[in-house]
Amino acid sequence: MATRRGFLGTVSAAGAATFLTQTQAATSASAAPAATDEKAARDAIRNVNAGMRSNYATLKAELVKHLSPVIIVQNNAVGGRFTLINNGVRVETVDPVPEYFELAKSIAHIPLGIYSVLAAYLGDQVPNIPNAERIDPHDLGMVAFKTPGDKGWITPLNTYRTTLSSALTKLPTANLPDDLYTSCNKILTEAVKFIDAIVKAQSFDMVTYNRFAASVYPSIRVNMTFAATAQITGIEGLMKRWRTLIGEQAWSDLYVTVLSIWTTSELNQASIIIRRTMNQAKVATHLIDLPTVETPSDPIAVALDNLARIVQDNVAAEMVFNADLEVADALKGKEDLLSDEILKQIGGTAPAAGTAAFGTAAAAGACPVTGRTAAV
């Protein structure tokens, strides 16, 4: 009986090549249908999820029309823009905070404005200043990216000085309360003096900036007091008026969504004030902070889209996962449904602060990082 080797040995080189080609082609032909079938099967499985997402999106789009009552808060430079939606209708959009809020914060931001010009030129070494250990050397190295000795800060700082000088000159005619006028005058005066000194010297360092910032901090606290009072007064007054407008029954089911950037999303100033005016039995689930990467082009649409998802998931959680309440709670909250399983497999635990602990801390009005409670 001829073996495969013996058979190949009796044929020409051309014949052997022809035989191998035919064999490979037959193998490929048999594999091709299998691969095609597998892809078709997997695509069919993917279509299941695509269909779910399509149905989910349709429900969400329709639900948006039925969300009521809702207050949407957009954080802005004037203390917040508030929109009331009731029975599917936008009732009113208001900037309720008195002008003192914007004016007080504008002057209080001066040290940050100067820092923004100087930061890139600070130098990448942390000097011996108070609380120096709180500065991450790596972060400083990334922020202070200019070459030592670079004088590029002088021109933009002089430009900012012109802005400050104009405000200082016109401050007496702004008709501010006496204490606010005094604090604003102090901050402006010291800022101009600091700029003049370092421009004349053609140099500065972190120590000199630190001293300047410390010298105006008491005045900044005064401005912060005025700003907070203005915001509390304006927001609580608006909430009282809207509560009367829509009635107690509707108000008891009120949802509030607060759009903010990440750096102000926990213990947000608007959230702190509004929570006192809401139904306390529901505030933990009906006051929703929505951190955004940047201010959306259509904040109302973004807020309603997110709220619709939250509301429909609240019901879906109890319908789909009624056999496992922990998973149901995950769907109703901020957790990813796979988070517990992933933690179980890697032997990890959820973070103690930040997102996981925020629900409890927020309900109590306490900062989840420091544990401090906002004064009422």
Tab-separated table of C-alpha atoms in Angstrom, residues 56-277:
chain	number	residue	atom	x	y	z
A	56	TYR	CA	-34.862	51.803	25.419
A	57	ALA	CA	-34.138	55.024	23.513
A	58	THR	CA	-37.697	55.195	22.207
A	59	LEU	CA	-39.133	54.857	25.706
A	60	LYS	CA	-36.727	57.493	27.012
A	61	ALA	CA	-37.603	59.969	24.267
A	62	GLU	CA	-41.302	59.590	24.989
A	63	LEU	CA	-40.839	59.711	28.758
A	64	VAL	CA	-39.107	63.099	28.517
A	65	LYS	CA	-42.481	64.604	27.532
A	66	HIS	CA	-44.069	63.343	30.748
A	67	LEU	CA	-41.448	64.331	33.347
A	68	SER	CA	-43.127	66.617	35.877
A	69	PRO	CA	-42.541	68.609	37.970
A	70	VAL	CA	-38.841	69.215	37.343
A	71	ILE	CA	-36.461	72.047	38.188
A	72	ILE	CA	-33.259	72.195	36.150
A	73	VAL	CA	-30.351	74.167	37.571
A	74	GLN	CA	-27.486	75.451	35.430
A	75	ASN	CA	-24.551	76.718	37.457
A	76	ASN	CA	-23.257	79.979	36.010
A	77	ALA	CA	-21.386	83.139	36.931
A	78	VAL	CA	-24.474	84.898	38.275
A	79	GLY	CA	-25.499	82.275	40.836
A	80	GLY	CA	-27.448	79.829	38.722
A	81	ARG	CA	-30.156	79.678	36.070
A	82	PHE	CA	-33.302	77.830	37.127
A	83	THR	CA	-35.971	76.353	34.844
A	84	LEU	CA	-39.312	74.983	36.078
A	85	ILE	CA	-41.076	72.336	33.977
A	86	ASN	CA	-44.587	71.331	35.014
A	87	ASN	CA	-47.012	69.087	33.149
A	88	GLY	CA	-44.579	68.924	30.266
A	89	VAL	CA	-44.454	72.716	29.846
A	90	ARG	CA	-41.515	75.034	30.539
A	91	VAL	CA	-43.140	77.418	32.972
A	92	GLU	CA	-40.272	79.834	33.586
A	93	THR	CA	-36.500	80.301	33.398
A	94	VAL	CA	-35.005	82.645	35.998
A	95	ASP	CA	-31.631	83.915	37.229
A	96	PRO	CA	-32.853	84.552	40.787
A	97	VAL	CA	-29.653	85.456	42.642
A	98	PRO	CA	-29.063	89.167	43.462
A	99	GLU	CA	-26.250	90.922	41.586
A	100	TYR	CA	-24.078	91.135	44.729
A	101	PHE	CA	-23.258	87.444	44.202
A	102	GLU	CA	-21.554	88.049	40.856
A	103	LEU	CA	-19.813	91.247	41.981
A	104	ALA	CA	-18.464	89.770	45.215
A	105	LYS	CA	-17.142	86.645	43.484
A	106	SER	CA	-15.655	88.666	40.637
A	107	ILE	CA	-13.312	90.504	43.010
A	108	ALA	CA	-12.676	87.429	45.156
A	109	HIS	CA	-11.355	85.647	42.048
A	110	ILE	CA	-8.483	88.127	41.594
A	111	PRO	CA	-5.789	85.936	43.244
A	112	LEU	CA	-6.854	83.085	40.959
A	113	GLY	CA	-6.661	85.422	37.976
A	114	ILE	CA	-3.089	86.415	38.866
A	115	TYR	CA	-2.153	82.788	39.544
A	116	SER	CA	-3.455	81.815	36.101
A	117	VAL	CA	-0.929	84.183	34.501
A	118	LEU	CA	1.974	83.177	36.724
A	119	ALA	CA	1.383	79.440	37.117
A	120	ALA	CA	3.400	78.286	34.126
A	121	TYR	CA	6.396	80.270	35.393
A	122	LEU	CA	6.317	79.135	39.051
A	123	GLY	CA	9.269	76.754	38.819
A	124	ASP	CA	9.035	73.035	39.444
A	125	GLN	CA	10.383	72.983	43.015
A	126	VAL	CA	8.094	73.261	46.050
A	127	PRO	CA	9.569	75.901	48.402
A	128	ASN	CA	9.268	76.030	52.165
A	129	ILE	CA	5.853	77.672	52.434
A	130	PRO	CA	2.936	76.921	54.769
A	131	ASN	CA	1.288	73.598	53.918
A	132	ALA	CA	3.915	72.868	51.268
A	133	GLU	CA	3.306	69.140	51.745
A	134	ARG	CA	-0.140	69.589	50.178
A	135	ILE	CA	1.392	70.474	46.793
A	136	ASP	CA	2.004	67.435	44.621
A	137	PRO	CA	5.480	67.924	43.063
A	138	HIS	CA	4.413	66.020	39.952
A	139	ASP	CA	1.352	68.243	39.470
A	140	LEU	CA	3.500	71.335	40.005
A	141	GLY	CA	6.005	70.086	37.450
A	142	MET	CA	3.262	69.769	34.864
A	143	VAL	CA	1.716	73.186	35.620
A	144	ALA	CA	5.026	75.086	35.761
A	145	PHE	CA	6.055	74.171	32.235
A	146	LYS	CA	7.898	77.366	31.242
A	147	THR	CA	11.684	77.611	31.155
A	148	PRO	CA	13.186	79.262	34.279
A	149	GLY	CA	13.860	82.933	33.644
A	150	ASP	CA	11.189	83.259	30.930
A	151	LYS	CA	9.577	86.729	31.161
A	152	GLY	CA	6.481	85.864	29.153
A	153	TRP	CA	4.259	86.562	32.158
A	154	ILE	CA	4.902	90.320	32.243
A	155	THR	CA	2.755	91.407	29.299
A	156	PRO	CA	-0.410	89.449	30.195
A	157	LEU	CA	-0.038	90.422	33.844
A	158	ASN	CA	0.175	94.112	32.928
A	159	THR	CA	-2.948	93.667	30.818
A	160	TYR	CA	-4.768	92.178	33.799
A	161	ARG	CA	-3.454	95.029	35.963
A	162	THR	CA	-5.188	97.510	33.630
A	163	THR	CA	-8.458	95.654	34.210
A	164	LEU	CA	-7.949	95.696	37.975
A	165	SER	CA	-6.999	99.384	37.995
A	166	SER	CA	-10.171	100.291	36.117
A	167	ALA	CA	-12.296	98.373	38.629
A	168	LEU	CA	-10.474	100.011	41.537
A	169	THR	CA	-11.021	103.501	40.114
A	170	LYS	CA	-14.729	102.942	39.512
A	171	LEU	CA	-15.411	100.949	42.684
A	172	PRO	CA	-16.771	103.922	44.716
A	173	THR	CA	-19.638	104.416	42.247
A	174	ALA	CA	-20.700	100.734	42.240
A	175	ASN	CA	-23.003	101.398	45.229
A	176	LEU	CA	-21.898	98.342	47.188
A	177	PRO	CA	-22.688	97.719	50.871
A	178	ASP	CA	-19.988	99.229	53.090
A	179	ASP	CA	-18.388	95.950	54.194
A	180	LEU	CA	-18.335	94.584	50.654
A	181	TYR	CA	-16.855	97.836	49.346
A	182	THR	CA	-14.098	97.709	51.951
A	183	SER	CA	-13.141	94.123	51.178
A	184	CYS	CA	-13.210	94.668	47.406
A	185	ASN	CA	-11.079	97.783	47.775
A	186	LYS	CA	-8.540	95.848	49.848
A	187	ILE	CA	-8.252	92.994	47.351
A	188	LEU	CA	-7.925	95.312	44.363
A	189	THR	CA	-5.400	97.594	46.049
A	190	GLU	CA	-3.161	94.759	47.212
A	191	ALA	CA	-3.367	93.044	43.832
A	192	VAL	CA	-2.237	96.141	41.949
A	193	LYS	CA	0.543	96.682	44.482
A	194	PHE	CA	1.721	93.063	44.118
A	195	ILE	CA	1.740	93.245	40.321
A	196	ASP	CA	3.657	96.519	40.314
A	197	ALA	CA	6.281	95.087	42.666
A	198	ILE	CA	7.025	91.905	40.723
A	199	VAL	CA	6.923	93.626	37.331
A	200	LYS	CA	9.431	96.209	38.585
A	201	ALA	CA	11.638	93.421	39.928
A	202	GLN	CA	11.163	91.396	36.714
A	203	SER	CA	10.838	88.331	38.892
A	204	PHE	CA	8.615	86.548	41.410
A	205	ASP	CA	8.482	83.256	43.266
A	206	MET	CA	5.961	81.104	45.070
A	207	VAL	CA	6.817	82.662	48.422
A	208	THR	CA	5.987	86.215	47.293
A	209	TYR	CA	2.757	85.060	45.693
A	210	ASN	CA	1.870	83.106	48.818
A	211	ARG	CA	2.299	86.221	50.971
A	212	PHE	CA	0.105	88.280	48.666
A	213	ALA	CA	-2.657	85.665	48.666
A	214	ALA	CA	-2.548	85.407	52.462
A	215	SER	CA	-2.791	89.189	52.827
A	216	VAL	CA	-6.111	89.375	50.970
A	217	TYR	CA	-7.675	86.157	52.271
A	218	PRO	CA	-9.648	87.810	55.130
A	219	SER	CA	-11.224	90.136	52.571
A	220	ILE	CA	-12.013	87.200	50.301
A	221	ARG	CA	-13.903	85.608	53.190
A	222	VAL	CA	-16.031	88.753	53.475
A	223	ASN	CA	-16.866	88.525	49.776
A	224	MET	CA	-17.709	84.855	50.148
A	225	THR	CA	-20.146	85.727	52.948
A	226	PHE	CA	-21.916	88.277	50.763
A	227	ALA	CA	-22.049	85.859	47.816
A	228	ALA	CA	-23.472	83.028	49.919
A	229	THR	CA	-26.129	85.281	51.466
A	230	ALA	CA	-27.174	86.528	48.043
A	231	GLN	CA	-27.457	82.998	46.664
A	232	ILE	CA	-29.448	81.660	49.611
A	233	THR	CA	-31.842	84.604	49.522
A	234	GLY	CA	-32.399	84.415	45.766
A	235	ILE	CA	-32.837	80.656	45.447
A	236	GLU	CA	-35.030	80.168	48.508
A	237	GLY	CA	-37.253	83.049	47.425
A	238	LEU	CA	-37.719	81.482	43.991
A	239	MET	CA	-38.411	78.034	45.440
A	240	LYS	CA	-41.093	79.481	47.704
A	241	ARG	CA	-42.792	81.212	44.776
A	242	TRP	CA	-42.697	78.124	42.553
A	243	ARG	CA	-43.954	75.908	45.365
A	244	THR	CA	-47.018	78.119	45.686
A	245	LEU	CA	-47.434	78.156	41.915
A	246	ILE	CA	-47.583	74.374	41.357
A	247	GLY	CA	-49.107	73.390	44.708
A	248	GLU	CA	-48.050	71.189	47.595
A	249	GLN	CA	-49.039	67.878	46.036
A	250	ALA	CA	-46.966	68.407	42.908
A	251	TRP	CA	-44.084	69.866	44.919
A	252	SER	CA	-43.877	66.733	47.071
A	253	ASP	CA	-42.890	64.752	43.949
A	254	LEU	CA	-40.474	67.379	42.617
A	255	TYR	CA	-37.306	66.282	40.822
A	256	VAL	CA	-34.349	68.675	40.739
A	257	THR	CA	-31.402	68.130	38.415
A	258	VAL	CA	-28.295	70.264	38.969
A	259	LEU	CA	-25.824	70.495	36.095
A	260	SER	CA	-22.282	71.223	37.236
A	261	ILE	CA	-18.664	70.557	36.346
A	262	TRP	CA	-16.754	67.840	38.212
A	263	THR	CA	-14.949	70.264	40.530
A	264	THR	CA	-18.245	71.537	41.999
A	265	SER	CA	-20.392	68.417	41.729
A	266	GLU	CA	-20.142	67.279	45.360
A	267	LEU	CA	-21.771	69.475	47.968
A	268	ASN	CA	-22.789	71.830	45.181
A	269	GLN	CA	-23.909	75.238	46.447
A	270	ALA	CA	-27.253	75.182	44.621
A	271	SER	CA	-27.953	71.625	45.800
A	272	ILE	CA	-27.305	72.553	49.431
A	273	ILE	CA	-29.834	75.375	49.298
A	274	ILE	CA	-32.514	73.569	47.303
A	275	ARG	CA	-32.542	70.369	49.361
A	276	ARG	CA	-33.983	72.271	52.360
A	277	THR	CA	-37.028	73.267	50.285
